[in-house]
Amino acid sequence: MKAYWKGTLACDLLTMPVKLYAAVPAHEPRFHYLHASCHTPVQSLRRCPQCEVMVSGEEVVRGYEHANAVVLVTEQELAALPRPAEHVITVRQCVHAYVIDPVRFDRAFYVEPDTGAKKSYAVLCDVLRQSGMVLLGTALLRDRERLLVLRPAQGILVAHTLFAPAEMLNTEQLALPHRPPHPAESKAAEELIVRLSGTSVPGQWVDHAHEALASLVARKAKNDTNTISLAPRRTRRRSPSVSSAAAA
């Protein structure tokens, strides 16, 4: 199992080596897109619609959208920007878990203690569990500084990346009710909650759409006419240059 990130968790005077593993690996159905007539996988190539030519990777520059315009940014300028320390989760503060709105949660990662850190890891998890507190920190993940919350869950430290306030939808744009509910309406809603109350847990939930698709694929795979052998994976080729596209 490959770690998503490896580094150090720095919490004031306490530091420990840790690894992050995606708590929810990708489970989306992966379709191959094939040419219908010959069943060859199609390629995604870069093409400039203005010049009507194929474009190589070396001919592509980055543009950042700003104020209804696109500002060109070079790789050298990006490399010169200040960056936080790499491979370090820096804990900024401890807060009560209830102050963080779950709507801000993005991706979840299981935090695993690396060599020599199991005792410190267990102590930290236990203290956070008993106090009802979580850790807020920052880390450079995939070339982007992210805000993280680290919380204990059944003896495991779980890290969640958080959306920044600027990334959230402004709820003032929503058409929400402003009048208080009538007592009779509140009573009916309370009765509804009582009727729906149960002991089921999310772990018992089944993705019926995904199961139906998996069943369909399994049935069709039994018939050779429905399957195509995949060619051995080859080294990724560059997009054709302008000159090679013109020659073709």
Tab-separated table of C-alpha atoms in Angstrom:
chain	number	residue	atom	x	y	z
A	1	MET	CA	0.000	0.000	0.000
A	2	LYS	CA	1.514	3.286	-1.120
A	3	ALA	CA	1.406	6.319	1.156
A	4	TYR	CA	-0.083	9.546	-0.234
A	5	TRP	CA	2.331	11.641	1.834
A	6	LYS	CA	5.240	11.011	4.187
A	7	GLY	CA	6.795	13.476	6.621
A	8	THR	CA	6.750	14.801	10.170
A	9	LEU	CA	3.902	15.854	12.441
A	10	ALA	CA	5.219	18.834	14.414
A	11	CYS	CA	3.117	19.752	17.455
A	12	ASP	CA	5.082	22.295	19.482
A	13	LEU	CA	7.848	20.294	21.210
A	14	LEU	CA	6.342	16.979	20.106
A	15	THR	CA	7.419	15.697	16.700
A	16	MET	CA	6.851	12.300	15.137
A	17	PRO	CA	7.322	10.766	11.679
A	18	VAL	CA	4.004	9.888	10.036
A	19	LYS	CA	2.467	8.746	6.766
A	20	LEU	CA	-0.869	9.696	5.226
A	21	TYR	CA	-3.051	7.167	3.437
A	22	ALA	CA	-6.208	8.101	1.532
A	23	ALA	CA	-9.100	7.009	3.751
A	24	VAL	CA	-11.372	6.716	0.724
A	25	PRO	CA	-9.469	5.353	-2.302
A	26	ALA	CA	-11.028	6.016	-5.695
A	27	HIS	CA	-13.946	3.653	-6.301
A	28	GLU	CA	-15.531	5.298	-9.311
A	29	PRO	CA	-16.115	2.921	-12.265
A	30	ARG	CA	-13.157	3.245	-14.662
A	31	PHE	CA	-14.250	3.104	-18.277
A	32	HIS	CA	-11.866	2.833	-21.213
A	33	TYR	CA	-12.902	4.930	-24.202
A	34	LEU	CA	-12.451	2.974	-27.444
A	35	HIS	CA	-12.909	3.619	-31.143
A	36	ALA	CA	-16.194	1.849	-31.922
A	37	SER	CA	-15.047	0.392	-35.257
A	38	CYS	CA	-11.741	-1.197	-34.140
A	39	HIS	CA	-11.885	-1.053	-30.303
A	40	THR	CA	-8.553	0.791	-30.053
A	41	PRO	CA	-8.218	3.126	-27.030
A	42	VAL	CA	-8.595	6.720	-28.168
A	43	GLN	CA	-5.954	9.340	-27.305
A	44	SER	CA	-6.376	12.775	-25.801
A	45	LEU	CA	-4.182	15.167	-27.748
A	46	ARG	CA	-3.564	18.890	-27.268
A	47	ARG	CA	-4.837	20.932	-30.193
A	48	CYS	CA	-4.983	24.696	-30.719
A	49	PRO	CA	-8.314	25.568	-32.365
A	50	GLN	CA	-7.004	29.021	-33.385
A	51	CYS	CA	-3.893	27.790	-35.229
A	52	GLU	CA	-5.482	24.430	-36.123
A	53	VAL	CA	-2.338	22.501	-35.168
A	54	MET	CA	-1.320	19.909	-32.592
A	55	VAL	CA	0.645	21.386	-29.667
A	56	SER	CA	3.518	19.704	-27.826
A	57	GLY	CA	4.057	19.945	-24.076
A	58	GLU	CA	6.967	22.348	-24.566
A	59	GLU	CA	4.657	24.777	-26.373
A	60	VAL	CA	2.113	24.994	-23.543
A	61	VAL	CA	2.234	27.877	-21.035
A	62	ARG	CA	0.118	28.491	-17.952
A	63	GLY	CA	-2.478	31.205	-17.607
A	64	TYR	CA	-4.169	32.249	-14.351
A	65	GLU	CA	-7.693	33.676	-14.570
A	66	HIS	CA	-7.934	37.050	-12.853
A	67	ALA	CA	-10.468	39.892	-13.185
A	68	ASN	CA	-12.011	38.614	-16.442
A	69	ALA	CA	-8.577	38.117	-18.015
A	70	VAL	CA	-5.894	35.440	-18.164
A	71	VAL	CA	-2.465	36.362	-16.782
A	72	LEU	CA	0.483	34.410	-18.200
A	73	VAL	CA	2.747	32.855	-15.546
A	74	THR	CA	6.085	31.180	-16.300
A	75	GLU	CA	7.452	28.054	-14.637
A	76	GLN	CA	10.397	30.110	-13.332
A	77	GLU	CA	8.041	32.567	-11.623
A	78	LEU	CA	6.128	29.713	-10.002
A	79	ALA	CA	9.357	28.084	-8.794
A	80	ALA	CA	10.482	31.385	-7.197
A	81	LEU	CA	7.322	31.767	-5.073
A	82	PRO	CA	7.764	31.288	-1.289
A	83	ARG	CA	6.757	27.824	-0.126
A	84	PRO	CA	6.135	26.381	3.332
A	85	ALA	CA	8.392	23.643	4.671
A	86	GLU	CA	7.957	20.413	2.754
A	87	HIS	CA	7.098	17.091	4.403
A	88	VAL	CA	5.948	18.744	7.629
A	89	ILE	CA	2.472	19.030	9.157
A	90	THR	CA	2.803	22.088	11.390
A	91	VAL	CA	0.175	22.153	14.147
A	92	ARG	CA	-0.999	25.730	14.720
A	93	GLN	CA	-3.511	25.287	17.549
A	94	CYS	CA	-5.921	22.962	19.344
A	95	VAL	CA	-9.666	23.672	19.187
A	96	HIS	CA	-12.872	21.962	20.211
A	97	ALA	CA	-14.126	19.634	17.483
A	98	TYR	CA	-17.577	21.256	17.365
A	99	VAL	CA	-16.243	24.642	16.188
A	100	ILE	CA	-15.378	23.220	12.742
A	101	ASP	CA	-18.353	22.975	10.382
A	102	PRO	CA	-18.246	19.531	8.666
A	103	VAL	CA	-19.198	21.188	5.367
A	104	ARG	CA	-15.600	22.447	5.198
A	105	PHE	CA	-14.195	18.890	5.195
A	106	ASP	CA	-12.576	17.883	1.914
A	107	ARG	CA	-10.434	14.710	1.694
A	108	ALA	CA	-9.792	12.338	4.585
A	109	PHE	CA	-6.528	10.541	5.338
A	110	TYR	CA	-5.557	7.950	7.904
A	111	VAL	CA	-2.409	8.981	9.755
A	112	GLU	CA	-0.002	6.128	10.427
A	113	PRO	CA	2.940	6.476	12.843
A	114	ASP	CA	6.265	5.768	11.212
A	115	THR	CA	9.264	4.043	12.788
A	116	GLY	CA	9.649	4.798	16.494
A	117	ALA	CA	6.513	6.949	16.814
A	118	LYS	CA	3.858	4.454	17.948
A	119	LYS	CA	3.979	5.369	21.658
A	120	SER	CA	3.754	9.137	21.052
A	121	TYR	CA	1.010	8.544	18.485
A	122	ALA	CA	-1.090	6.510	20.924
A	123	VAL	CA	-0.683	9.103	23.698
A	124	LEU	CA	-1.705	11.947	21.374
A	125	CYS	CA	-4.782	10.070	20.152
A	126	ASP	CA	-5.865	9.294	23.718
A	127	VAL	CA	-5.398	12.855	24.982
A	128	LEU	CA	-7.383	14.282	22.060
A	129	ARG	CA	-10.163	11.732	22.594
A	130	GLN	CA	-10.513	12.546	26.280
A	131	SER	CA	-10.390	16.312	25.787
A	132	GLY	CA	-12.750	16.498	22.808
A	133	MET	CA	-10.140	18.635	21.043
A	134	VAL	CA	-8.710	18.432	17.534
A	135	LEU	CA	-5.519	19.776	16.001
A	136	LEU	CA	-5.440	22.451	13.326
A	137	GLY	CA	-2.347	22.539	11.156
A	138	THR	CA	-0.956	23.277	7.724
A	139	ALA	CA	1.040	21.205	5.260
A	140	LEU	CA	2.228	21.334	1.675
A	141	LEU	CA	0.275	18.643	-0.182
A	142	ARG	CA	0.794	18.210	-3.918
A	143	ASP	CA	2.318	21.693	-4.299
A	144	ARG	CA	-0.507	23.402	-2.425
A	145	GLU	CA	-0.538	24.588	1.186
A	146	ARG	CA	-3.591	23.060	2.850
A	147	LEU	CA	-5.274	23.601	6.195
A	148	LEU	CA	-5.736	20.306	8.041
A	149	VAL	CA	-7.742	19.148	11.014
A	150	LEU	CA	-6.505	16.048	12.817
A	151	ARG	CA	-8.972	14.178	15.015
A	152	PRO	CA	-8.987	10.857	16.874
A	153	ALA	CA	-11.315	8.083	15.692
A	154	GLN	CA	-11.264	4.633	17.313
A	155	GLY	CA	-7.571	4.789	18.117
A	156	ILE	CA	-6.622	6.209	14.717
A	157	LEU	CA	-5.621	9.764	13.940
A	158	VAL	CA	-7.596	11.022	10.943
A	159	ALA	CA	-6.532	14.088	8.950
A	160	HIS	CA	-9.034	16.070	6.895
A	161	THR	CA	-8.087	18.776	4.431
A	162	LEU	CA	-10.366	21.787	4.849
A	163	PHE	CA	-11.834	24.114	2.269
A	164	ALA	CA	-10.814	27.742	2.763
A	165	PRO	CA	-13.633	30.227	3.522
A	166	ALA	CA	-13.115	31.834	0.098
A	167	GLU	CA	-13.857	28.474	-1.548
A	168	MET	CA	-17.236	28.115	0.167
A	169	LEU	CA	-20.550	29.208	-1.327
A	170	ASN	CA	-21.939	32.393	0.233
A	171	THR	CA	-25.185	31.200	1.851
A	172	GLU	CA	-26.681	34.672	1.430
A	173	GLN	CA	-27.252	33.667	-2.186
A	174	LEU	CA	-29.703	30.953	-1.077
A	175	ALA	CA	-33.450	31.529	-0.828
A	176	LEU	CA	-33.937	30.440	2.783
A	177	PRO	CA	-37.070	30.742	4.984
A	178	HIS	CA	-37.056	33.647	7.425
A	179	ARG	CA	-40.262	33.092	9.392
A	180	PRO	CA	-40.248	30.937	12.562
A	181	PRO	CA	-42.073	27.589	12.208
A	182	HIS	CA	-45.606	27.171	13.569
A	183	PRO	CA	-45.813	25.032	16.757
A	184	ALA	CA	-47.932	22.438	14.937
A	185	GLU	CA	-45.300	22.182	12.199
A	186	SER	CA	-42.542	21.708	14.770
A	187	LYS	CA	-44.527	18.970	16.507
A	188	ALA	CA	-45.109	17.137	13.214
A	189	ALA	CA	-41.395	17.365	12.413
A	190	GLU	CA	-40.486	15.968	15.857
A	191	GLU	CA	-42.831	13.010	15.303
A	192	LEU	CA	-41.197	12.389	11.913
A	193	ILE	CA	-37.740	12.287	13.535
A	194	VAL	CA	-38.994	9.777	16.104
A	195	ARG	CA	-40.435	7.507	13.398
A	196	LEU	CA	-37.187	7.582	11.411
A	197	SER	CA	-34.909	7.044	14.413
A	198	GLY	CA	-32.928	3.796	14.287
A	199	THR	CA	-29.653	2.132	15.149
A	200	SER	CA	-28.353	1.668	11.605
A	201	VAL	CA	-24.821	2.837	10.888
A	202	PRO	CA	-23.369	4.183	7.596
A	203	GLY	CA	-21.260	1.018	7.262
A	204	GLN	CA	-24.421	-0.924	6.422
A	205	TRP	CA	-25.191	1.308	3.446
A	206	VAL	CA	-24.814	-0.253	-0.018
A	207	ASP	CA	-24.183	1.570	-3.299
A	208	HIS	CA	-26.848	-0.221	-5.330
A	209	ALA	CA	-25.981	1.602	-8.576
A	210	HIS	CA	-22.329	0.509	-8.347
A	211	GLU	CA	-23.320	-3.070	-7.494
A	212	ALA	CA	-25.684	-3.188	-10.483
A	213	LEU	CA	-22.895	-1.999	-12.801
A	214	ALA	CA	-20.419	-4.553	-11.361
A	215	SER	CA	-22.994	-7.309	-11.843
A	216	LEU	CA	-23.590	-6.258	-15.459
A	217	VAL	CA	-19.849	-6.275	-16.218
A	218	ALA	CA	-19.385	-9.677	-14.550
A	219	ARG	CA	-22.215	-11.187	-16.627
A	220	LYS	CA	-20.908	-9.769	-19.901
A	221	ALA	CA	-17.319	-10.838	-19.098
A	222	LYS	CA	-18.402	-14.489	-19.288
A	223	ASN	CA	-18.954	-14.049	-23.033
A	224	ASP	CA	-15.756	-13.631	-25.062
A	225	THR	CA	-17.535	-11.474	-27.644
A	226	ASN	CA	-17.977	-8.769	-24.993
A	227	THR	CA	-14.333	-8.598	-23.869
A	228	ILE	CA	-11.217	-7.087	-25.416
A	229	SER	CA	-7.674	-7.915	-24.358
A	230	LEU	CA	-5.792	-4.826	-23.266
A	231	ALA	CA	-2.464	-4.199	-24.961
A	232	PRO	CA	0.594	-4.093	-22.665
A	233	ARG	CA	1.061	-0.683	-21.080
A	234	ARG	CA	3.671	1.281	-23.031
A	235	THR	CA	5.778	4.311	-22.175
A	236	ARG	CA	3.692	7.439	-22.487
A	237	ARG	CA	4.441	9.242	-25.741
A	238	ARG	CA	4.613	12.978	-26.122
A	239	SER	CA	1.956	14.817	-28.034
A	240	PRO	CA	3.077	15.306	-31.645
A	241	SER	CA	4.828	18.591	-32.348
A	242	VAL	CA	3.568	21.145	-34.808
A	243	SER	CA	5.996	19.967	-37.486
A	244	SER	CA	5.067	16.291	-37.136
A	245	ALA	CA	1.365	17.135	-37.175
A	246	ALA	CA	1.830	19.187	-40.323
A	247	ALA	CA	3.800	16.375	-41.962
A	248	ALA	CA	0.987	13.964	-41.235
